[in-house]
JSON list of C-alpha atoms in Angstrom, two decimals:
[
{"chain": "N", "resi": 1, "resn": "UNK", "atom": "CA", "xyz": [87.39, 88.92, 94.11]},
{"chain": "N", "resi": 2, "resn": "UNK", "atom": "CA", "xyz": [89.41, 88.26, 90.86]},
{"chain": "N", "resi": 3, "resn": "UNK", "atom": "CA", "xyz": [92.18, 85.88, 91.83]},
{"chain": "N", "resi": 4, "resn": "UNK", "atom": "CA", "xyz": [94.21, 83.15, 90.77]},
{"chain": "N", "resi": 5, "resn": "UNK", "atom": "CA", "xyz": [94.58, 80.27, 93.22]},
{"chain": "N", "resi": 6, "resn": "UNK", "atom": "CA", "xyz": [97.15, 77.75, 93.34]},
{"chain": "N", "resi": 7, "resn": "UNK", "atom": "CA", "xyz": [97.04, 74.66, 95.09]},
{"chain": "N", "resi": 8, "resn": "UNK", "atom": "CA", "xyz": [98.88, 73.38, 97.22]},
{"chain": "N", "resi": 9, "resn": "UNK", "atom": "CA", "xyz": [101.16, 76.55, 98.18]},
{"chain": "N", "resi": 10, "resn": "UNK", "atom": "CA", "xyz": [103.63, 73.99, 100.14]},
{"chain": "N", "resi": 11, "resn": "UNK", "atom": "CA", "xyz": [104.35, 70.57, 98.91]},
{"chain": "N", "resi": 12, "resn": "UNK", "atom": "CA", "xyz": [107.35, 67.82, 100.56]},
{"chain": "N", "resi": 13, "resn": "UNK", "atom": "CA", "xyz": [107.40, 64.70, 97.74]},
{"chain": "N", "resi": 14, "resn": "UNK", "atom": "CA", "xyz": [109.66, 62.21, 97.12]},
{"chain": "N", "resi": 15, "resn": "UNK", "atom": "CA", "xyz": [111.59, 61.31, 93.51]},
{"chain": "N", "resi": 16, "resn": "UNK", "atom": "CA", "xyz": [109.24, 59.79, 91.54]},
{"chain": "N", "resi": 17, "resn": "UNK", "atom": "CA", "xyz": [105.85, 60.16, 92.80]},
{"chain": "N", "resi": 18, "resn": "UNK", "atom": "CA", "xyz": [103.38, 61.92, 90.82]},
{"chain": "N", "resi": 19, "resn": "UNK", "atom": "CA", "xyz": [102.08, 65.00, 91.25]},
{"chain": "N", "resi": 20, "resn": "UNK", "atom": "CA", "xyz": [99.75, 67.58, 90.17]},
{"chain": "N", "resi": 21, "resn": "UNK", "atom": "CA", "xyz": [99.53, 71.18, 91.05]},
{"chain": "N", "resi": 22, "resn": "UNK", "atom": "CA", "xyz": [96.64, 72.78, 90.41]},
{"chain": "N", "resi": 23, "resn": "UNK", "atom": "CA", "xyz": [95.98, 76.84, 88.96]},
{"chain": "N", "resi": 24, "resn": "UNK", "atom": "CA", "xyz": [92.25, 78.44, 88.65]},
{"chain": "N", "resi": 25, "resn": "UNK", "atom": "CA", "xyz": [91.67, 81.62, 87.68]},
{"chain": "N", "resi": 26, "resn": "UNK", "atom": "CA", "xyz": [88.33, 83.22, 87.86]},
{"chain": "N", "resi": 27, "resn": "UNK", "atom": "CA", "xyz": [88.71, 86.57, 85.87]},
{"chain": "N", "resi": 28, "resn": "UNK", "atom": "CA", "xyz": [87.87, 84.84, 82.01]},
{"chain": "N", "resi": 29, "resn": "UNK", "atom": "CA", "xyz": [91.45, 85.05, 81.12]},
{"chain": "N", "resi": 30, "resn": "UNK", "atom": "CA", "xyz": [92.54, 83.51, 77.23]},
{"chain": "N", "resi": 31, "resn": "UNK", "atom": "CA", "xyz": [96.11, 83.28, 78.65]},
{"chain": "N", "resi": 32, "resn": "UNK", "atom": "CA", "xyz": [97.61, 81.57, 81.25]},
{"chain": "N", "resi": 33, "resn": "UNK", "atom": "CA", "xyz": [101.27, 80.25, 81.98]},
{"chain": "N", "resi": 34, "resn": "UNK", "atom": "CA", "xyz": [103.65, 78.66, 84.41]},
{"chain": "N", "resi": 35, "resn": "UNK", "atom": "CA", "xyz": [107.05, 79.55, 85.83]},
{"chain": "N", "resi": 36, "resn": "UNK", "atom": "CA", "xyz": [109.59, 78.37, 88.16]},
{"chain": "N", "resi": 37, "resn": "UNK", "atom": "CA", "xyz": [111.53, 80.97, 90.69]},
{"chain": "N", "resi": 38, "resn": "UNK", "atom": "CA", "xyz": [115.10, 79.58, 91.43]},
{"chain": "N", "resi": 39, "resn": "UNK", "atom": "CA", "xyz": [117.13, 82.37, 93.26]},
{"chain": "N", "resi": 40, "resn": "UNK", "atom": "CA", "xyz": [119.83, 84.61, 91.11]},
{"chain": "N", "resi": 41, "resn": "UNK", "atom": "CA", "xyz": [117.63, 82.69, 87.98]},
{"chain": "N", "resi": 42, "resn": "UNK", "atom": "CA", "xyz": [114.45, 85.47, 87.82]},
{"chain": "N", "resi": 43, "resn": "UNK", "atom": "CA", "xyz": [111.76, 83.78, 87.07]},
{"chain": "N", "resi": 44, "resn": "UNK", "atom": "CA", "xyz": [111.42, 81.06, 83.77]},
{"chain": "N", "resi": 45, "resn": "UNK", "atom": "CA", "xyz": [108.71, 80.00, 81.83]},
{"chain": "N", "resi": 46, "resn": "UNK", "atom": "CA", "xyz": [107.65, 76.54, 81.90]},
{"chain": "N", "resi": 47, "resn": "UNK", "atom": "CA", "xyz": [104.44, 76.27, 79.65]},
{"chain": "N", "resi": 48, "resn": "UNK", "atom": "CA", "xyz": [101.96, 78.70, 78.45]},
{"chain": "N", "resi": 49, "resn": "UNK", "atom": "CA", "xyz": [98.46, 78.49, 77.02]},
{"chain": "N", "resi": 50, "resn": "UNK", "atom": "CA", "xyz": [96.40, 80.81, 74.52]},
{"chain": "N", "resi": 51, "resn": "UNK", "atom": "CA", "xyz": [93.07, 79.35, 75.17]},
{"chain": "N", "resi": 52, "resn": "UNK", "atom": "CA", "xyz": [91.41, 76.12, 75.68]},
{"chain": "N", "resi": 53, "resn": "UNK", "atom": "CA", "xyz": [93.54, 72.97, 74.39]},
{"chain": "N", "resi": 54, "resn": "UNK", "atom": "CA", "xyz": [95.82, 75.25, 73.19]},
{"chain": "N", "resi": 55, "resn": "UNK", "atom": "CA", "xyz": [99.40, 74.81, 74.82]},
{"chain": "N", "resi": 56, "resn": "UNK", "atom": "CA", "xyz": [102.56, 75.15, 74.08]},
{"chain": "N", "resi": 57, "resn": "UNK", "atom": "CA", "xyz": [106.25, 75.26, 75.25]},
{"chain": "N", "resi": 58, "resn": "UNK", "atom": "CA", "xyz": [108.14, 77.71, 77.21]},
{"chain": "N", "resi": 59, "resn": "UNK", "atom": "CA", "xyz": [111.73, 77.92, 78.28]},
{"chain": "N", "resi": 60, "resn": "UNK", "atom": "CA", "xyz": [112.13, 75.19, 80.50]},
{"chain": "N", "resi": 61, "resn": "UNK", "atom": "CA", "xyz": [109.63, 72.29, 79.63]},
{"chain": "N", "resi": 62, "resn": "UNK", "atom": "CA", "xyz": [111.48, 69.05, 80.36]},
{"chain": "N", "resi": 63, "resn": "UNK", "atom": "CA", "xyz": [109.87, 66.83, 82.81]},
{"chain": "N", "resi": 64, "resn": "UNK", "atom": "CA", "xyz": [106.74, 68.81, 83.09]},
{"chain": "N", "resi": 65, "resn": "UNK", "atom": "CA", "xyz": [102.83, 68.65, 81.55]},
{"chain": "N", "resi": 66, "resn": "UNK", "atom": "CA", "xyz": [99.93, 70.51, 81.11]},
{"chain": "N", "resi": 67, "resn": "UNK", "atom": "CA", "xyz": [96.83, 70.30, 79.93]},
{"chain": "N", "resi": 68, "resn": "UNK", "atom": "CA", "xyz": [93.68, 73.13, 79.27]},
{"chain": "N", "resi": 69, "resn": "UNK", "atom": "CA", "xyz": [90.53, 71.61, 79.12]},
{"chain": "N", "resi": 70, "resn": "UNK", "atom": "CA", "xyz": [88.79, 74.28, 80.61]},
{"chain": "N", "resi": 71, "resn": "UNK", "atom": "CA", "xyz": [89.47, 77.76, 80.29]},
{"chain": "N", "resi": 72, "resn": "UNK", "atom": "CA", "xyz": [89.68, 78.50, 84.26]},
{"chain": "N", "resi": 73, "resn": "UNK", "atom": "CA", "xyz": [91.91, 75.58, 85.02]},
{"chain": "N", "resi": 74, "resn": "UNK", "atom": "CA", "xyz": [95.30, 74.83, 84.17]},
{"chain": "N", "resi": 75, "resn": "UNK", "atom": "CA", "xyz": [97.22, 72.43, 86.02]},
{"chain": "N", "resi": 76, "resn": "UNK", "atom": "CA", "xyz": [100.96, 71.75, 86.15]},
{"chain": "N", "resi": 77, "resn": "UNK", "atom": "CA", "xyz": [101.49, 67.87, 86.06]},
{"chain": "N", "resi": 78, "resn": "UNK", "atom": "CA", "xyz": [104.74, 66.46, 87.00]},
{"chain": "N", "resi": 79, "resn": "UNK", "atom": "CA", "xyz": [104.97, 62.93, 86.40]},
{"chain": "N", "resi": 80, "resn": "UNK", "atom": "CA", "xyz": [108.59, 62.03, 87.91]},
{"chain": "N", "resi": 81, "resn": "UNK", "atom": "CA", "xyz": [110.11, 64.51, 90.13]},
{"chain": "N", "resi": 82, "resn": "UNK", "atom": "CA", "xyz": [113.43, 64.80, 90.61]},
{"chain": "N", "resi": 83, "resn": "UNK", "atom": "CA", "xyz": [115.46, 66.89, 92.99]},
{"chain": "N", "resi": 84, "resn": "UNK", "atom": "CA", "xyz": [116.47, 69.66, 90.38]},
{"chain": "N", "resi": 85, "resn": "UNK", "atom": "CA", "xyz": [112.49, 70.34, 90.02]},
{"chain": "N", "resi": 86, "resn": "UNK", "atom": "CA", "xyz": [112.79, 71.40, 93.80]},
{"chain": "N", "resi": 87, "resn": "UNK", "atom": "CA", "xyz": [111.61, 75.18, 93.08]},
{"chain": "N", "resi": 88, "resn": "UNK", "atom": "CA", "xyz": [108.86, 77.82, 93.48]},
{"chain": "N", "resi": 89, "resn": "UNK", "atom": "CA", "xyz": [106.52, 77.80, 91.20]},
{"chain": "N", "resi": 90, "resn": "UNK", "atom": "CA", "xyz": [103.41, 80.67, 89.86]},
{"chain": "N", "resi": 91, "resn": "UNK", "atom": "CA", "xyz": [100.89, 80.40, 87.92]},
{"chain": "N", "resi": 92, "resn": "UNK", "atom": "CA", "xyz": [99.86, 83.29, 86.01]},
{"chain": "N", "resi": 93, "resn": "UNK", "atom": "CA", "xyz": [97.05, 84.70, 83.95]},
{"chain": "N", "resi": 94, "resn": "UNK", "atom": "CA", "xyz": [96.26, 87.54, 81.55]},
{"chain": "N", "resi": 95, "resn": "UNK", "atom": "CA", "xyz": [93.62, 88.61, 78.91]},
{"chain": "N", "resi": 96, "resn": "UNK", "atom": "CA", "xyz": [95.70, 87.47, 76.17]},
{"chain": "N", "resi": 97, "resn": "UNK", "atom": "CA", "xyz": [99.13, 87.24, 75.25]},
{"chain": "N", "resi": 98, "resn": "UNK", "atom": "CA", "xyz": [100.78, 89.88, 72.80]},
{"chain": "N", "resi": 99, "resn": "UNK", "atom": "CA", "xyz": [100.99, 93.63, 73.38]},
{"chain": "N", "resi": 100, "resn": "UNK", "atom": "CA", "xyz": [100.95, 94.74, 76.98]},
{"chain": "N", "resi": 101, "resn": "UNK", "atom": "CA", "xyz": [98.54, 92.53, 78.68]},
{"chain": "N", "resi": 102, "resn": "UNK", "atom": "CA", "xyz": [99.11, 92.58, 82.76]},
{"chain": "N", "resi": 103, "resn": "UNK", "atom": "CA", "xyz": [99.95, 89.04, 84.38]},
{"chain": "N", "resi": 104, "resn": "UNK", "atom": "CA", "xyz": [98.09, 88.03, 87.57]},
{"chain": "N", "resi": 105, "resn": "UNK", "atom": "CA", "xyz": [99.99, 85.89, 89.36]},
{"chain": "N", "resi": 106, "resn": "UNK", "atom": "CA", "xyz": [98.85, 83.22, 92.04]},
{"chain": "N", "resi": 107, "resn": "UNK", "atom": "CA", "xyz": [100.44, 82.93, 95.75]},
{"chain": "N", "resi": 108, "resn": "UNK", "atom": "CA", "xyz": [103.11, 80.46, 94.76]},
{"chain": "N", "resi": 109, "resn": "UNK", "atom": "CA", "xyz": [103.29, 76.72, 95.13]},
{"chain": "N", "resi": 110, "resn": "UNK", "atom": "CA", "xyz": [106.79, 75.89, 97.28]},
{"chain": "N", "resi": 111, "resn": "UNK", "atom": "CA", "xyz": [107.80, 72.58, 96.25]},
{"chain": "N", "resi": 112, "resn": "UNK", "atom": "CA", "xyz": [110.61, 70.25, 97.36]},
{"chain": "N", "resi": 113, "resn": "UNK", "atom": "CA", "xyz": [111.78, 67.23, 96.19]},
{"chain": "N", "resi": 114, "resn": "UNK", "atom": "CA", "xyz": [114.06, 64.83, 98.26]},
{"chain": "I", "resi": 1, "resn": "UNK", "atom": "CA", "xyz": [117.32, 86.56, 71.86]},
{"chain": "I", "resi": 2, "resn": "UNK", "atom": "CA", "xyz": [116.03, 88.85, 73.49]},
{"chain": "I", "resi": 3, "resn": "UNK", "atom": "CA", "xyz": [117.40, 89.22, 77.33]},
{"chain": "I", "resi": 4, "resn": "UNK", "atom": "CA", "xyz": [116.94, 91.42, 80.58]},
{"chain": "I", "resi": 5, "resn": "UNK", "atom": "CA", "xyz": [119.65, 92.23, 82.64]},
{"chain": "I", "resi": 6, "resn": "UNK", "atom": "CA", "xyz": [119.26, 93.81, 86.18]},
{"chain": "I", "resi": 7, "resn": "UNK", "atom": "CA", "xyz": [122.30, 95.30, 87.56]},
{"chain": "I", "resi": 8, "resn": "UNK", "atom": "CA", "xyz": [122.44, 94.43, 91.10]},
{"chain": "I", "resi": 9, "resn": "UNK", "atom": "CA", "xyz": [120.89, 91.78, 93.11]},
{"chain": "I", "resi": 10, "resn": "UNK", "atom": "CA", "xyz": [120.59, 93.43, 96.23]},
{"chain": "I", "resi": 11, "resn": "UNK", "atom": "CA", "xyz": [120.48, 97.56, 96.50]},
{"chain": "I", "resi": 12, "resn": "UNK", "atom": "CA", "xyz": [120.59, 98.54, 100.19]},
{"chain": "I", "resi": 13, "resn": "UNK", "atom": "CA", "xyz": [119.32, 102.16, 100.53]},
{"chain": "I", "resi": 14, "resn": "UNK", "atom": "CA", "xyz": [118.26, 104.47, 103.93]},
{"chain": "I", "resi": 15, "resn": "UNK", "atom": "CA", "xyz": [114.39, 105.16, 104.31]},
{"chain": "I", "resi": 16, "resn": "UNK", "atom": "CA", "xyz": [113.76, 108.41, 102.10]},
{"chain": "I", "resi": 17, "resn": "UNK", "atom": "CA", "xyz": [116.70, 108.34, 99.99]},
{"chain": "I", "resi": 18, "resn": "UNK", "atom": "CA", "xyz": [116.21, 107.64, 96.30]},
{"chain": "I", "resi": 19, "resn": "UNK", "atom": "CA", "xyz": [115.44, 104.48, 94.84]},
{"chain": "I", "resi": 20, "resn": "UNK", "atom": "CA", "xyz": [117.14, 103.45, 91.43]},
{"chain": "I", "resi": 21, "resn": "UNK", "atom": "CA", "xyz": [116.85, 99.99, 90.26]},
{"chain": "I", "resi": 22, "resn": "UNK", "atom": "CA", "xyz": [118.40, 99.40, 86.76]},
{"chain": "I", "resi": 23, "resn": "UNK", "atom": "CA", "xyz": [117.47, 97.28, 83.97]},
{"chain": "I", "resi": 24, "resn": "UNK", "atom": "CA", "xyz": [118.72, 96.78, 80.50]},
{"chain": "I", "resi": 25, "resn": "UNK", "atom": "CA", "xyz": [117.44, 95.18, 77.62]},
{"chain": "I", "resi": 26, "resn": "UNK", "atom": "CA", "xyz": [117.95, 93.61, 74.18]},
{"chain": "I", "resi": 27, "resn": "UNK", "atom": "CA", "xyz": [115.05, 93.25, 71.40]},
{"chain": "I", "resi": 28, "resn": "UNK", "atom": "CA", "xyz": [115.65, 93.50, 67.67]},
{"chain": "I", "resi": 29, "resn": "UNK", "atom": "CA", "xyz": [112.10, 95.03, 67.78]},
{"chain": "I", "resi": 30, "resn": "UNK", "atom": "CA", "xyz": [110.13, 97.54, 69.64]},
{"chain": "I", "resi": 31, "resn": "UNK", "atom": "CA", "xyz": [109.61, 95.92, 73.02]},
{"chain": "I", "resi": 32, "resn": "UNK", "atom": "CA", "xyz": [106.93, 96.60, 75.84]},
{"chain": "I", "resi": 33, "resn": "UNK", "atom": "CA", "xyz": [108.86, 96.39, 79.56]},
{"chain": "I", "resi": 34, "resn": "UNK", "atom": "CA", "xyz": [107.33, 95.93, 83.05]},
{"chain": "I", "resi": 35, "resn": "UNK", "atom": "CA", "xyz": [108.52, 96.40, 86.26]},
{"chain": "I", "resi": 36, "resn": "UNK", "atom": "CA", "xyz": [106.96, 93.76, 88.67]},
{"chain": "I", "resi": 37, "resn": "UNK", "atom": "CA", "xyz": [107.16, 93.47, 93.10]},
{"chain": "I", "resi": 38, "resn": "UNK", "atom": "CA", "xyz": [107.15, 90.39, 94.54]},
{"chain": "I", "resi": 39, "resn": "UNK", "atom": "CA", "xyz": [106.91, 91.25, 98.47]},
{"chain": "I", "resi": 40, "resn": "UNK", "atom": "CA", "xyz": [107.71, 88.40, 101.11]},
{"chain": "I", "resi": 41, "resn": "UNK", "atom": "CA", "xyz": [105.92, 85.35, 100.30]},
{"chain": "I", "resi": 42, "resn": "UNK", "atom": "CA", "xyz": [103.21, 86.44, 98.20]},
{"chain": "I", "resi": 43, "resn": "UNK", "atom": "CA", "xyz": [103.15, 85.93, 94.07]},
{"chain": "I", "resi": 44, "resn": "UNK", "atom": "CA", "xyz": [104.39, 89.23, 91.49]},
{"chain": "I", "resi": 45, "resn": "UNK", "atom": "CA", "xyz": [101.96, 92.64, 90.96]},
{"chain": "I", "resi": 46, "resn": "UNK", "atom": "CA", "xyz": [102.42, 95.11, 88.43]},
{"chain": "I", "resi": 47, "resn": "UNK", "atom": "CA", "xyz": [104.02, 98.18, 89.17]},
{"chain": "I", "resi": 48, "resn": "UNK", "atom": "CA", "xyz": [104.21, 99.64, 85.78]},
{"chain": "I", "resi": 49, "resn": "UNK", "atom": "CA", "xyz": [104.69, 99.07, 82.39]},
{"chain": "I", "resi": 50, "resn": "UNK", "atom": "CA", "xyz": [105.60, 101.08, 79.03]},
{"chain": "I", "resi": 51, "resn": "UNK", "atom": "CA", "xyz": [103.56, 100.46, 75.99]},
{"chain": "I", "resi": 52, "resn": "UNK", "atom": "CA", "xyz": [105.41, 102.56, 73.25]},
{"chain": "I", "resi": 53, "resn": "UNK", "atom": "CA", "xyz": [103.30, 105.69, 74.44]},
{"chain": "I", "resi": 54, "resn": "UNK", "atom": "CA", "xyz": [105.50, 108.66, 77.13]},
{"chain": "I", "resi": 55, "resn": "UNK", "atom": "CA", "xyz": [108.71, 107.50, 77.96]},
{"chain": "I", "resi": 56, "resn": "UNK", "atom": "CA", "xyz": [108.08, 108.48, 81.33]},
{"chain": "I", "resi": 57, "resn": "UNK", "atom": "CA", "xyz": [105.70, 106.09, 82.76]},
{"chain": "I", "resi": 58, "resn": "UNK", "atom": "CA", "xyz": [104.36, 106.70, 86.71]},
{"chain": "I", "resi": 59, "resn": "UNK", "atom": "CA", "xyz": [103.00, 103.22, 88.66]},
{"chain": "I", "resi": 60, "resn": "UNK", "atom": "CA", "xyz": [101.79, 102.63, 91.87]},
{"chain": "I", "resi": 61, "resn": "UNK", "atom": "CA", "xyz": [103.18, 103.51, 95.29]},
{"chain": "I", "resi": 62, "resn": "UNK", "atom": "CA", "xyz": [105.38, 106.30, 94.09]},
{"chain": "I", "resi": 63, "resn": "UNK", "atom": "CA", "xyz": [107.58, 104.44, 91.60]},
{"chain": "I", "resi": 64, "resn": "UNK", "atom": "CA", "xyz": [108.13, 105.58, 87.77]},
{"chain": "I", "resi": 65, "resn": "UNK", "atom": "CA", "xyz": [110.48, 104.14, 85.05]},
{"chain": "I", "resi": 66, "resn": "UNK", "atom": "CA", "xyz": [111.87, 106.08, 82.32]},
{"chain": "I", "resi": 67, "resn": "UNK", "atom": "CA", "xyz": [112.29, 103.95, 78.77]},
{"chain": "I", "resi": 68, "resn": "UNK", "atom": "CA", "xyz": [115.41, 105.32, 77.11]},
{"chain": "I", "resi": 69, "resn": "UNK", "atom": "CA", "xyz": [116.10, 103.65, 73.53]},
{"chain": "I", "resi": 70, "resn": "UNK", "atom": "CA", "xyz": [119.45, 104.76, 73.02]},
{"chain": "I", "resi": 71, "resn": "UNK", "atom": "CA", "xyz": [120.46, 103.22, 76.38]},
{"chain": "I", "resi": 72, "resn": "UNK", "atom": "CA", "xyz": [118.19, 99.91, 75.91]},
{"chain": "I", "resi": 73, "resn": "UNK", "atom": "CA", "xyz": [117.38, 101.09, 79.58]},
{"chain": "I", "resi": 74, "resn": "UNK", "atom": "CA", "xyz": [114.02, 101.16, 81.45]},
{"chain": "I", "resi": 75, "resn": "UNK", "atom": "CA", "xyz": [115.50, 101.73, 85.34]},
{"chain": "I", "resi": 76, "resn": "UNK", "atom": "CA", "xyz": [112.89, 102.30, 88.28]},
{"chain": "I", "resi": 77, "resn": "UNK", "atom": "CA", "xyz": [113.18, 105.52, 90.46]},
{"chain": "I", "resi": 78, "resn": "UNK", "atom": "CA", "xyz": [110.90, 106.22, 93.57]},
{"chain": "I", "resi": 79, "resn": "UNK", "atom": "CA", "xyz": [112.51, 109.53, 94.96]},
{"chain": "I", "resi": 80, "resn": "UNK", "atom": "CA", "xyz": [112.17, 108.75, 98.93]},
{"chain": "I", "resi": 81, "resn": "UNK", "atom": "CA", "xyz": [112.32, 105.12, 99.72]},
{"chain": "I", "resi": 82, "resn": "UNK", "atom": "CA", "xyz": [109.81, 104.21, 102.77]},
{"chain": "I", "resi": 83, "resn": "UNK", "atom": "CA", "xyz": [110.15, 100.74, 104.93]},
{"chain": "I", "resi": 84, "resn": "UNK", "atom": "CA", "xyz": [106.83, 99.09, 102.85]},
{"chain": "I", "resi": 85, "resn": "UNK", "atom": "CA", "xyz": [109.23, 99.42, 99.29]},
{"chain": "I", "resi": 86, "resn": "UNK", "atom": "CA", "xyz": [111.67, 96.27, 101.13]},
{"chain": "I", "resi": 87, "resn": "UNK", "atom": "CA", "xyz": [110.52, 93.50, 98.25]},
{"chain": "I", "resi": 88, "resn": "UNK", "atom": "CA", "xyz": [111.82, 92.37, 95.02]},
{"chain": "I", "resi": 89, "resn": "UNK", "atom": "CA", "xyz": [111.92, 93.64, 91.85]},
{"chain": "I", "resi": 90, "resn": "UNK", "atom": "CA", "xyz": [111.66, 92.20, 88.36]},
{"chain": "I", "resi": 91, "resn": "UNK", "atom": "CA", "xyz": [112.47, 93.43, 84.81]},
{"chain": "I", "resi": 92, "resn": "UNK", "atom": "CA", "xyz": [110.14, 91.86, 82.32]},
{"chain": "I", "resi": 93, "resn": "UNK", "atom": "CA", "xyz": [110.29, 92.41, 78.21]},
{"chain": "I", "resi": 94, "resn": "UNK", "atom": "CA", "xyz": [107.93, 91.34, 75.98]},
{"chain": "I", "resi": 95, "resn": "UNK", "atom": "CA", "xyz": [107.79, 91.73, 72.18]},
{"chain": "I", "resi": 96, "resn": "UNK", "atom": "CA", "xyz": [107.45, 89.80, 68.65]},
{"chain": "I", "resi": 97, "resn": "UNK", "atom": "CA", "xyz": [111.05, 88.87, 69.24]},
{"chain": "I", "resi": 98, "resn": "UNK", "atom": "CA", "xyz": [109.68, 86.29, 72.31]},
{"chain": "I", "resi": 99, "resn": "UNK", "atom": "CA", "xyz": [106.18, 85.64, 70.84]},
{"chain": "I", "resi": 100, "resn": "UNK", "atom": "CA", "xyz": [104.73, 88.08, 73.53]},
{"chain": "I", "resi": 101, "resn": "UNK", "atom": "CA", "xyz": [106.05, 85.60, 76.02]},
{"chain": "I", "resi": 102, "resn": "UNK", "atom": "CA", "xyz": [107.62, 87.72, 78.98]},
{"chain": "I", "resi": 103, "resn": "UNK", "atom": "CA", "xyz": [111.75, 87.34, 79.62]},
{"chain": "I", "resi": 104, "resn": "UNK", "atom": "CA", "xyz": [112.37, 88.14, 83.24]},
{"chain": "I", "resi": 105, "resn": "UNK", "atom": "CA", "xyz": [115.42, 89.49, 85.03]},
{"chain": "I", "resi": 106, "resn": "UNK", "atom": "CA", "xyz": [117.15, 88.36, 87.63]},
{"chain": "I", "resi": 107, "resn": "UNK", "atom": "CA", "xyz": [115.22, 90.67, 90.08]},
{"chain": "I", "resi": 108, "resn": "UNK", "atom": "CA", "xyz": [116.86, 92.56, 92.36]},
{"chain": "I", "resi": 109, "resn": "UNK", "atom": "CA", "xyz": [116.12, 92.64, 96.29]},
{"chain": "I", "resi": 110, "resn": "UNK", "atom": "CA", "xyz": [115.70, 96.19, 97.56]},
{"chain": "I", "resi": 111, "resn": "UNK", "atom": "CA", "xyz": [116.32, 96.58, 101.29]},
{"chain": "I", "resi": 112, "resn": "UNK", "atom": "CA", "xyz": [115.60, 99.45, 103.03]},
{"chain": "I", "resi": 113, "resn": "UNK", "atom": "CA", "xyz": [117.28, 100.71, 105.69]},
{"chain": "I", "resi": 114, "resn": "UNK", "atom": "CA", "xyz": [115.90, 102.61, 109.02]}
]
């Protein structure tokens, strides 16, 4: 079944201790992307990839990292929480960016940080 | 910039009366739009999208959208509402304006009532 999995889909931390969430996608996409869901706030873009070690920036970057070292896998590192990261967060995928290319989108990792 | 506005967070409407969800946009350039569902606890699917072919443009489960230049306007109808439509629903644009990167609305929560 073509899917994109996210893992964990609930997560309690504390401030400052590291975590990783990870996104796999088994469907060959180029493209894949992260956004937080805050309510009244849609959803916003966090980072976004075009292929293998290719990453860059999206609308809300600060105190987030990725990396794309395979194209299946791309994993949203956070290296300090902080309360305001608190959030819902997708991971997406699509043949490519540009034009009108569908986004899958995983389950959802819930995350909260006290 | 390009931006999405959705006019109403929550739309209450009875089971089998019309559905109209509006959405505006602004892009300097042709855009492509989406209309995305995000039902309880699960991730967003695509309902439909408009790719610069017919204005009118029919998804799944009844729903169409209707892209209007003059207006900047791309609102989702489904004539008769049914309990199953209760979800919420997001205004995407993409275009050379954003890089292809999708700018989400607010979303709007439709709730049905019996």
């Amino acid at each position: 079944e073509a899917q994109v999995t996210q893992n964990p889909r609930y997560l309690i931390t504390v401030t400052g201790k590291k975590l990783t969430v990870t996104c796999s996608q088994n469907m060959n996409h180029e493209y894949m992307s992260w956004y937080r869901q805050d309510p009244g706030l849609g959803l916003r873009q966090i980072y976004y990839s075009m292929n293998v070690e290719v990453t860059d920036k999206g609308d809300v970057p600060e105190g987030y990292k990725v990396s794309r070292k395979e194209k299946r896998n791309f994993p949203l590192i956070l290296e300090s929480p902080s309360p305001n990261q608190t959030s819902l967060y997708f991971c997406a995928s699509s043949l490519g960016a540009g034009s009108s290319y569908e986004q899958y989108f995983g389950p959802g990792t819930r995350l909260t940080v006290t | 910039a390009q931006s999405v506005t959705q006019l109403g967070s929550h739309v209450s409407v009875s089971e089998g009366a019309l559905v109209l969800l509006r959405c505006n946009y602004s892009s300097s350039v042709p855009p492509y739009l989406f209309w995305y569902v995000q039902y309880p606890n699960q991730g967003l699917q695509l309902l439909l999208k408009y790719t610069s072919a017919a204005t009118l443009v029919k998804g799944i489960n009844g729903f169409e959208a209707e892209f209007k230049k003059s207006e900047t306007s791309f609102h989702l109808t489904k004539p008769s509402a049914h309990m199953s439509d209760a979800a919420e629903y997001f205004c995407a644009v993409s275009s050379l304006d954003s890089n292809y990167q999708l700018i989400w609305g607010a979303g709007t929560k439709l709730i049905i009532k019996p």
